[in-house]
Amino acid sequence: MKMTNPLRYPGGKYFLVDYVAKVLEVHDLTGCIFVEPYAGSAAISLEMLARDLVNKIVLLERDPLIYSFWKAVVESPDELCREIDRLDISLETWHRLAPLREVQSPLEYPPLVLGVAGLFFNRTNYSGILKANPIGGLQQNSRYTIDCRFPKERVKSHIMFIAQRREQITVKWGDAVRFLKEHQTTMENQRCFAYIDPPYYEKGKSLYRYYYLDDDHRALANLLKISSFPWLASYDDHPFIIDLYLGQAHSYWMQRLYLDYTAQNRKRGSELLLSNVQIPPVAQPPQAARPQLA
Ligand SMILES: C[S@@+](CC[C@H](N)C(=O)[O-])C[C@H]1O[C@@H](n2cnc3c(N)ncnc32)[C@H](O)[C@@H]1O
């Protein structure tokens, strides 16, 4: 059964699910521990679990509100659903919860408190962006209102569906590079696969409250370079990133996935897939004059 997601996430990667499943299959990694150190909505991890392709997922997230949401899903899903029932989806609640956006550490409040706030802002703000304004604006003078993306029953059923697998889900808070450094040896000695989806190089700052500067992207690339556990990274297609991963002594596999959202009239672009294991070509409609990469 398809794992449905309670979050609407900017940069969510559900569209890569089949591709990642294929990578696991090709490299005989079915049943592995699947580590997603930039979890966001954890769309791929959760779907791998729902398809029984992995034994366990480890989700790490830097944003205290998103981390706390997942923590509450695995630790207290019933209470979380009761809180959702009680939540008035209104501008008043938006202002009441707003101070929680200033919280720097998830240790400052119980996961339930921050998790409800994270879910609230994710479902009531423009494009699910936690630092954005509410849908309909602060004056609510649009035909879209703050509650139009918060179907409570559906969100609760997604939470309860995920919670059935809570024994197989570990949720951690922190910085991905530090986490990978600390767990590098363990991950190399166990059957682990890391799906790395850092904040976008170009748009990260506008989409997430925590994003990377050049040195952070470089630190991640340098760490991945010396890591021998299998990993797959997805990035926006930018010369800086291509140079980081394909320049100098790096020898990664790379594929380019063309995103073409013109049907929805939204955006056009491409996503880079990088890995230290051989990754299959991306299935997509043939188009002339695409640059050939590794
Ligand atoms: C591109 S999004 C991940 C989206 C996710 N793959 C999905 O499908 O929903 C990047 C995520 O990394 C998180 N993040 C930013 N800086 C981080 C850091 N230093 N360590 C861990 N996570 C971080 C952001 O909050 C954001 O949720």
PDB file of N, CA, C and O in Angstrom, residues 231-286:
ATOM      1  N   TRP A 231      25.604   5.537  -1.143  1.00  0.00           N
ATOM      2  CA  TRP A 231      24.739   6.718  -1.003  1.00  0.00           C
ATOM      3  C   TRP A 231      24.290   7.228  -2.368  1.00  0.00           C
ATOM      4  O   TRP A 231      24.952   7.023  -3.382  1.00  0.00           O
ATOM      5  N   LEU A 232      23.151   7.859  -2.318  1.00  0.00           N
ATOM      6  CA  LEU A 232      22.599   8.518  -3.511  1.00  0.00           C
ATOM      7  C   LEU A 232      22.181   9.918  -3.077  1.00  0.00           C
ATOM      8  O   LEU A 232      21.484  10.074  -2.073  1.00  0.00           O
ATOM      9  N   ALA A 233      22.635  10.909  -3.808  1.00  0.00           N
ATOM     10  CA  ALA A 233      22.270  12.294  -3.465  1.00  0.00           C
ATOM     11  C   ALA A 233      21.462  12.907  -4.599  1.00  0.00           C
ATOM     12  O   ALA A 233      21.678  12.601  -5.769  1.00  0.00           O
ATOM     13  N   SER A 234      20.522  13.759  -4.242  1.00  0.00           N
ATOM     14  CA  SER A 234      19.802  14.513  -5.272  1.00  0.00           C
ATOM     15  C   SER A 234      20.043  15.999  -5.018  1.00  0.00           C
ATOM     16  O   SER A 234      20.073  16.451  -3.862  1.00  0.00           O
ATOM     17  N   TYR A 235      20.216  16.726  -6.102  1.00  0.00           N
ATOM     18  CA  TYR A 235      20.574  18.147  -6.008  1.00  0.00           C
ATOM     19  C   TYR A 235      19.925  18.893  -7.154  1.00  0.00           C
ATOM     20  O   TYR A 235      19.580  18.286  -8.170  1.00  0.00           O
ATOM     21  N   ASP A 236      19.834  20.204  -7.015  1.00  0.00           N
ATOM     22  CA  ASP A 236      19.447  20.986  -8.187  1.00  0.00           C
ATOM     23  C   ASP A 236      20.660  21.064  -9.121  1.00  0.00           C
ATOM     24  O   ASP A 236      21.812  20.991  -8.694  1.00  0.00           O
ATOM     25  N   ASP A 237      20.352  21.216 -10.390  1.00  0.00           N
ATOM     26  CA  ASP A 237      21.371  21.138 -11.432  1.00  0.00           C
ATOM     27  C   ASP A 237      22.111  22.479 -11.512  1.00  0.00           C
ATOM     28  O   ASP A 237      21.637  23.409 -12.166  1.00  0.00           O
ATOM     29  N   HIS A 238      23.237  22.570 -10.829  1.00  0.00           N
ATOM     30  CA  HIS A 238      23.961  23.842 -10.792  1.00  0.00           C
ATOM     31  C   HIS A 238      25.460  23.575 -10.999  1.00  0.00           C
ATOM     32  O   HIS A 238      25.990  22.610 -10.442  1.00  0.00           O
ATOM     33  N   PRO A 239      26.138  24.439 -11.771  1.00  0.00           N
ATOM     34  CA  PRO A 239      27.562  24.212 -12.048  1.00  0.00           C
ATOM     35  C   PRO A 239      28.403  24.056 -10.776  1.00  0.00           C
ATOM     36  O   PRO A 239      29.353  23.268 -10.748  1.00  0.00           O
ATOM     37  N   PHE A 240      28.041  24.776  -9.715  1.00  0.00           N
ATOM     38  CA  PHE A 240      28.815  24.655  -8.470  1.00  0.00           C
ATOM     39  C   PHE A 240      28.767  23.212  -7.947  1.00  0.00           C
ATOM     40  O   PHE A 240      29.773  22.648  -7.520  1.00  0.00           O
ATOM     41  N   ILE A 241      27.575  22.637  -7.988  1.00  0.00           N
ATOM     42  CA  ILE A 241      27.402  21.269  -7.476  1.00  0.00           C
ATOM     43  C   ILE A 241      28.082  20.269  -8.411  1.00  0.00           C
ATOM     44  O   ILE A 241      28.772  19.347  -7.959  1.00  0.00           O
ATOM     45  N   ILE A 242      27.934  20.483  -9.700  1.00  0.00           N
ATOM     46  CA  ILE A 242      28.575  19.571 -10.653  1.00  0.00           C
ATOM     47  C   ILE A 242      30.084  19.595 -10.438  1.00  0.00           C
ATOM     48  O   ILE A 242      30.739  18.559 -10.378  1.00  0.00           O
ATOM     49  N   ASP A 243      30.616  20.778 -10.238  1.00  0.00           N
ATOM     50  CA  ASP A 243      32.059  20.888 -10.036  1.00  0.00           C
ATOM     51  C   ASP A 243      32.487  20.223  -8.724  1.00  0.00           C
ATOM     52  O   ASP A 243      33.504  19.539  -8.656  1.00  0.00           O
ATOM     53  N   LEU A 244      31.664  20.392  -7.688  1.00  0.00           N
ATOM     54  CA  LEU A 244      31.992  19.777  -6.394  1.00  0.00           C
ATOM     55  C   LEU A 244      32.102  18.266  -6.508  1.00  0.00           C
ATOM     56  O   LEU A 244      32.980  17.649  -5.932  1.00  0.00           O
ATOM     57  N   TYR A 245      31.165  17.697  -7.247  1.00  0.00           N
ATOM     58  CA  TYR A 245      31.089  16.237  -7.276  1.00  0.00           C
ATOM     59  C   TYR A 245      31.835  15.605  -8.444  1.00  0.00           C
ATOM     60  O   TYR A 245      32.287  14.482  -8.347  1.00  0.00           O
ATOM     61  N   LEU A 246      31.936  16.309  -9.547  1.00  0.00           N
ATOM     62  CA  LEU A 246      32.597  15.698 -10.698  1.00  0.00           C
ATOM     63  C   LEU A 246      33.976  16.279 -10.959  1.00  0.00           C
ATOM     64  O   LEU A 246      34.745  15.732 -11.730  1.00  0.00           O
ATOM     65  N   GLY A 247      34.290  17.379 -10.293  1.00  0.00           N
ATOM     66  CA  GLY A 247      35.595  17.994 -10.518  1.00  0.00           C
ATOM     67  C   GLY A 247      36.685  17.239  -9.773  1.00  0.00           C
ATOM     68  O   GLY A 247      36.428  16.285  -9.034  1.00  0.00           O
ATOM     69  N   GLN A 248      37.883  17.653  -9.938  1.00  0.00           N
ATOM     70  CA  GLN A 248      39.050  17.122  -9.229  1.00  0.00           C
ATOM     71  C   GLN A 248      39.097  15.597  -9.198  1.00  0.00           C
ATOM     72  O   GLN A 248      38.876  14.938 -10.185  1.00  0.00           O
ATOM     73  N   ALA A 249      39.325  15.050  -8.011  1.00  0.00           N
ATOM     74  CA  ALA A 249      39.550  13.601  -7.953  1.00  0.00           C
ATOM     75  C   ALA A 249      38.269  12.806  -7.721  1.00  0.00           C
ATOM     76  O   ALA A 249      38.312  11.614  -7.484  1.00  0.00           O
ATOM     77  N   HIS A 250      37.154  13.458  -7.781  1.00  0.00           N
ATOM     78  CA  HIS A 250      35.912  12.737  -7.507  1.00  0.00           C
ATOM     79  C   HIS A 250      35.561  11.848  -8.698  1.00  0.00           C
ATOM     80  O   HIS A 250      35.809  12.193  -9.836  1.00  0.00           O
ATOM     81  N   SER A 251      34.974  10.734  -8.417  1.00  0.00           N
ATOM     82  CA  SER A 251      34.566   9.877  -9.535  1.00  0.00           C
ATOM     83  C   SER A 251      33.214   9.257  -9.214  1.00  0.00           C
ATOM     84  O   SER A 251      33.109   8.099  -8.883  1.00  0.00           O
ATOM     85  N   TYR A 252      32.219  10.086  -9.271  1.00  0.00           N
ATOM     86  CA  TYR A 252      30.892   9.602  -8.936  1.00  0.00           C
ATOM     87  C   TYR A 252      30.094   9.281 -10.175  1.00  0.00           C
ATOM     88  O   TYR A 252      30.402   9.751 -11.265  1.00  0.00           O
ATOM     89  N   TRP A 253      29.061   8.532  -9.955  1.00  0.00           N
ATOM     90  CA  TRP A 253      28.087   8.300 -11.020  1.00  0.00           C
ATOM     91  C   TRP A 253      27.085   9.430 -10.985  1.00  0.00           C
ATOM     92  O   TRP A 253      26.692   9.880  -9.903  1.00  0.00           O
ATOM     93  N   MET A 254      26.688   9.849 -12.138  1.00  0.00           N
ATOM     94  CA  MET A 254      25.727  10.951 -12.157  1.00  0.00           C
ATOM     95  C   MET A 254      24.685  10.729 -13.246  1.00  0.00           C
ATOM     96  O   MET A 254      24.999  10.236 -14.332  1.00  0.00           O
ATOM     97  N   GLN A 255      23.469  11.052 -12.940  1.00  0.00           N
ATOM     98  CA  GLN A 255      22.394  11.047 -13.930  1.00  0.00           C
ATOM     99  C   GLN A 255      21.644  12.357 -13.783  1.00  0.00           C
ATOM    100  O   GLN A 255      21.622  12.950 -12.698  1.00  0.00           O
ATOM    101  N   ARG A 256      21.042  12.760 -14.879  1.00  0.00           N
ATOM    102  CA  ARG A 256      20.276  13.996 -14.825  1.00  0.00           C
ATOM    103  C   ARG A 256      18.801  13.651 -15.053  1.00  0.00           C
ATOM    104  O   ARG A 256      18.473  12.946 -15.993  1.00  0.00           O
ATOM    105  N   LEU A 257      17.979  14.139 -14.170  1.00  0.00           N
ATOM    106  CA  LEU A 257      16.548  13.894 -14.311  1.00  0.00           C
ATOM    107  C   LEU A 257      15.890  15.197 -14.720  1.00  0.00           C
ATOM    108  O   LEU A 257      16.002  16.201 -14.016  1.00  0.00           O
ATOM    109  N   TYR A 258      15.233  15.162 -15.878  1.00  0.00           N
ATOM    110  CA  TYR A 258      14.588  16.383 -16.352  1.00  0.00           C
ATOM    111  C   TYR A 258      13.190  16.477 -15.767  1.00  0.00           C
ATOM    112  O   TYR A 258      12.367  15.596 -15.965  1.00  0.00           O
ATOM    113  N   LEU A 259      12.967  17.527 -15.044  1.00  0.00           N
ATOM    114  CA  LEU A 259      11.635  17.751 -14.490  1.00  0.00           C
ATOM    115  C   LEU A 259      10.919  18.662 -15.459  1.00  0.00           C
ATOM    116  O   LEU A 259      11.446  19.691 -15.839  1.00  0.00           O
ATOM    117  N   ASP A 260       9.769  18.283 -15.833  1.00  0.00           N
ATOM    118  CA  ASP A 260       9.046  19.135 -16.761  1.00  0.00           C
ATOM    119  C   ASP A 260       7.631  19.285 -16.245  1.00  0.00           C
ATOM    120  O   ASP A 260       6.785  18.425 -16.432  1.00  0.00           O
ATOM    121  N   TYR A 261       7.433  20.338 -15.565  1.00  0.00           N
ATOM    122  CA  TYR A 261       6.132  20.556 -14.952  1.00  0.00           C
ATOM    123  C   TYR A 261       5.256  21.449 -15.814  1.00  0.00           C
ATOM    124  O   TYR A 261       4.320  22.047 -15.333  1.00  0.00           O
ATOM    125  N   THR A 262       5.588  21.557 -17.093  1.00  0.00           N
ATOM    126  CA  THR A 262       4.851  22.542 -17.890  1.00  0.00           C
ATOM    127  C   THR A 262       3.356  22.210 -17.966  1.00  0.00           C
ATOM    128  O   THR A 262       2.539  23.098 -18.104  1.00  0.00           O
ATOM    129  N   ALA A 263       3.039  20.898 -17.831  1.00  0.00           N
ATOM    130  CA  ALA A 263       1.627  20.519 -17.871  1.00  0.00           C
ATOM    131  C   ALA A 263       0.867  21.245 -16.765  1.00  0.00           C
ATOM    132  O   ALA A 263      -0.258  21.670 -16.928  1.00  0.00           O
ATOM    133  N   GLN A 264       1.559  21.371 -15.615  1.00  0.00           N
ATOM    134  CA  GLN A 264       0.904  22.086 -14.507  1.00  0.00           C
ATOM    135  C   GLN A 264       1.256  23.564 -14.553  1.00  0.00           C
ATOM    136  O   GLN A 264       0.933  24.299 -13.632  1.00  0.00           O
ATOM    137  N   ASN A 265       1.968  23.938 -15.613  1.00  0.00           N
ATOM    138  CA  ASN A 265       2.336  25.334 -15.774  1.00  0.00           C
ATOM    139  C   ASN A 265       3.154  25.856 -14.602  1.00  0.00           C
ATOM    140  O   ASN A 265       2.963  26.957 -14.138  1.00  0.00           O
ATOM    141  N   ARG A 266       4.050  25.053 -14.091  1.00  0.00           N
ATOM    142  CA  ARG A 266       4.767  25.501 -12.902  1.00  0.00           C
ATOM    143  C   ARG A 266       6.241  25.767 -13.175  1.00  0.00           C
ATOM    144  O   ARG A 266       6.670  26.893 -13.190  1.00  0.00           O
ATOM    145  N   LYS A 267       6.992  24.747 -13.386  1.00  0.00           N
ATOM    146  CA  LYS A 267       8.411  25.048 -13.569  1.00  0.00           C
ATOM    147  C   LYS A 267       9.065  23.998 -14.438  1.00  0.00           C
ATOM    148  O   LYS A 267       8.533  22.935 -14.684  1.00  0.00           O
ATOM    149  N   ARG A 268      10.220  24.329 -14.885  1.00  0.00           N
ATOM    150  CA  ARG A 268      10.989  23.442 -15.730  1.00  0.00           C
ATOM    151  C   ARG A 268      12.400  23.435 -15.153  1.00  0.00           C
ATOM    152  O   ARG A 268      12.892  24.447 -14.708  1.00  0.00           O
ATOM    153  N   GLY A 269      12.997  22.325 -15.132  1.00  0.00           N
ATOM    154  CA  GLY A 269      14.346  22.313 -14.597  1.00  0.00           C
ATOM    155  C   GLY A 269      14.869  20.914 -14.576  1.00  0.00           C
ATOM    156  O   GLY A 269      14.267  20.005 -15.147  1.00  0.00           O
ATOM    157  N   SER A 270      15.984  20.723 -13.928  1.00  0.00           N
ATOM    158  CA  SER A 270      16.459  19.363 -13.827  1.00  0.00           C
ATOM    159  C   SER A 270      17.115  19.133 -12.484  1.00  0.00           C
ATOM    160  O   SER A 270      17.519  20.056 -11.789  1.00  0.00           O
ATOM    161  N   GLU A 271      17.168  17.882 -12.154  1.00  0.00           N
ATOM    162  CA  GLU A 271      17.658  17.449 -10.849  1.00  0.00           C
ATOM    163  C   GLU A 271      18.856  16.543 -11.117  1.00  0.00           C
ATOM    164  O   GLU A 271      18.819  15.722 -12.044  1.00  0.00           O
ATOM    165  N   LEU A 272      19.885  16.705 -10.340  1.00  0.00           N
ATOM    166  CA  LEU A 272      21.043  15.830 -10.491  1.00  0.00           C
ATOM    167  C   LEU A 272      20.935  14.680  -9.513  1.00  0.00           C
ATOM    168  O   LEU A 272      20.542  14.872  -8.364  1.00  0.00           O
ATOM    169  N   LEU A 273      21.282  13.504  -9.982  1.00  0.00           N
ATOM    170  CA  LEU A 273      21.367  12.354  -9.096  1.00  0.00           C
ATOM    171  C   LEU A 273      22.829  11.928  -9.073  1.00  0.00           C
ATOM    172  O   LEU A 273      23.419  11.688 -10.135  1.00  0.00           O
ATOM    173  N   LEU A 274      23.402  11.880  -7.901  1.00  0.00           N
ATOM    174  CA  LEU A 274      24.824  11.552  -7.764  1.00  0.00           C
ATOM    175  C   LEU A 274      24.956  10.377  -6.820  1.00  0.00           C
ATOM    176  O   LEU A 274      24.188  10.258  -5.863  1.00  0.00           O
ATOM    177  N   SER A 275      25.949   9.529  -7.078  1.00  0.00           N
ATOM    178  CA  SER A 275      26.087   8.382  -6.208  1.00  0.00           C
ATOM    179  C   SER A 275      27.498   7.828  -6.252  1.00  0.00           C
ATOM    180  O   SER A 275      28.220   8.047  -7.228  1.00  0.00           O
ATOM    181  N   ASN A 276      27.871   7.087  -5.199  1.00  0.00           N
ATOM    182  CA  ASN A 276      29.154   6.398  -5.244  1.00  0.00           C
ATOM    183  C   ASN A 276      28.993   4.952  -5.720  1.00  0.00           C
ATOM    184  O   ASN A 276      29.941   4.190  -5.716  1.00  0.00           O
ATOM    185  N   VAL A 277      27.739   4.579  -6.072  1.00  0.00           N
ATOM    186  CA  VAL A 277      27.537   3.271  -6.721  1.00  0.00           C
ATOM    187  C   VAL A 277      26.922   3.542  -8.095  1.00  0.00           C
ATOM    188  O   VAL A 277      26.328   4.604  -8.316  1.00  0.00           O
ATOM    189  N   GLN A 278      27.076   2.561  -8.967  1.00  0.00           N
ATOM    190  CA  GLN A 278      26.575   2.781 -10.324  1.00  0.00           C
ATOM    191  C   GLN A 278      25.058   2.934 -10.296  1.00  0.00           C
ATOM    192  O   GLN A 278      24.361   2.077  -9.761  1.00  0.00           O
ATOM    193  N   ILE A 279      24.575   4.014 -10.848  1.00  0.00           N
ATOM    194  CA  ILE A 279      23.124   4.227 -10.837  1.00  0.00           C
ATOM    195  C   ILE A 279      22.577   4.138 -12.260  1.00  0.00           C
ATOM    196  O   ILE A 279      23.215   4.587 -13.204  1.00  0.00           O
ATOM    197  N   PRO A 280      21.409   3.507 -12.396  1.00  0.00           N
ATOM    198  CA  PRO A 280      20.852   3.301 -13.729  1.00  0.00           C
ATOM    199  C   PRO A 280      20.400   4.609 -14.367  1.00  0.00           C
ATOM    200  O   PRO A 280      20.146   5.587 -13.653  1.00  0.00           O
ATOM    201  N   PRO A 281      20.305   4.615 -15.689  1.00  0.00           N
ATOM    202  CA  PRO A 281      19.774   5.814 -16.352  1.00  0.00           C
ATOM    203  C   PRO A 281      18.360   6.084 -15.872  1.00  0.00           C
ATOM    204  O   PRO A 281      17.650   5.165 -15.453  1.00  0.00           O
ATOM    205  N   VAL A 282      17.994   7.325 -15.920  1.00  0.00           N
ATOM    206  CA  VAL A 282      16.651   7.702 -15.485  1.00  0.00           C
ATOM    207  C   VAL A 282      15.699   7.523 -16.660  1.00  0.00           C
ATOM    208  O   VAL A 282      15.979   8.006 -17.755  1.00  0.00           O
ATOM    209  N   ALA A 283      14.601   6.815 -16.426  1.00  0.00           N
ATOM    210  CA  ALA A 283      13.622   6.641 -17.498  1.00  0.00           C
ATOM    211  C   ALA A 283      12.865   7.936 -17.704  1.00  0.00           C
ATOM    212  O   ALA A 283      12.242   8.448 -16.784  1.00  0.00           O
ATOM    213  N   GLN A 284      12.958   8.512 -18.876  1.00  0.00           N
ATOM    214  CA  GLN A 284      12.200   9.723 -19.176  1.00  0.00           C
ATOM    215  C   GLN A 284      12.072   9.854 -20.686  1.00  0.00           C
ATOM    216  O   GLN A 284      12.847   9.287 -21.428  1.00  0.00           O
ATOM    217  N   PRO A 285      11.073  10.563 -21.143  1.00  0.00           N
ATOM    218  CA  PRO A 285      10.856  10.648 -22.573  1.00  0.00           C
ATOM    219  C   PRO A 285      12.076  11.191 -23.280  1.00  0.00           C
ATOM    220  O   PRO A 285      12.697  12.134 -22.787  1.00  0.00           O
ATOM    221  N   PRO A 286      12.475  10.579 -24.402  1.00  0.00           N
ATOM    222  CA  PRO A 286      13.668  11.059 -25.097  1.00  0.00           C
ATOM    223  C   PRO A 286      13.478  12.469 -25.618  1.00  0.00           C
ATOM    224  O   PRO A 286      12.392  12.843 -26.047  1.00  0.00           O
TER     225      PRO A 286
END
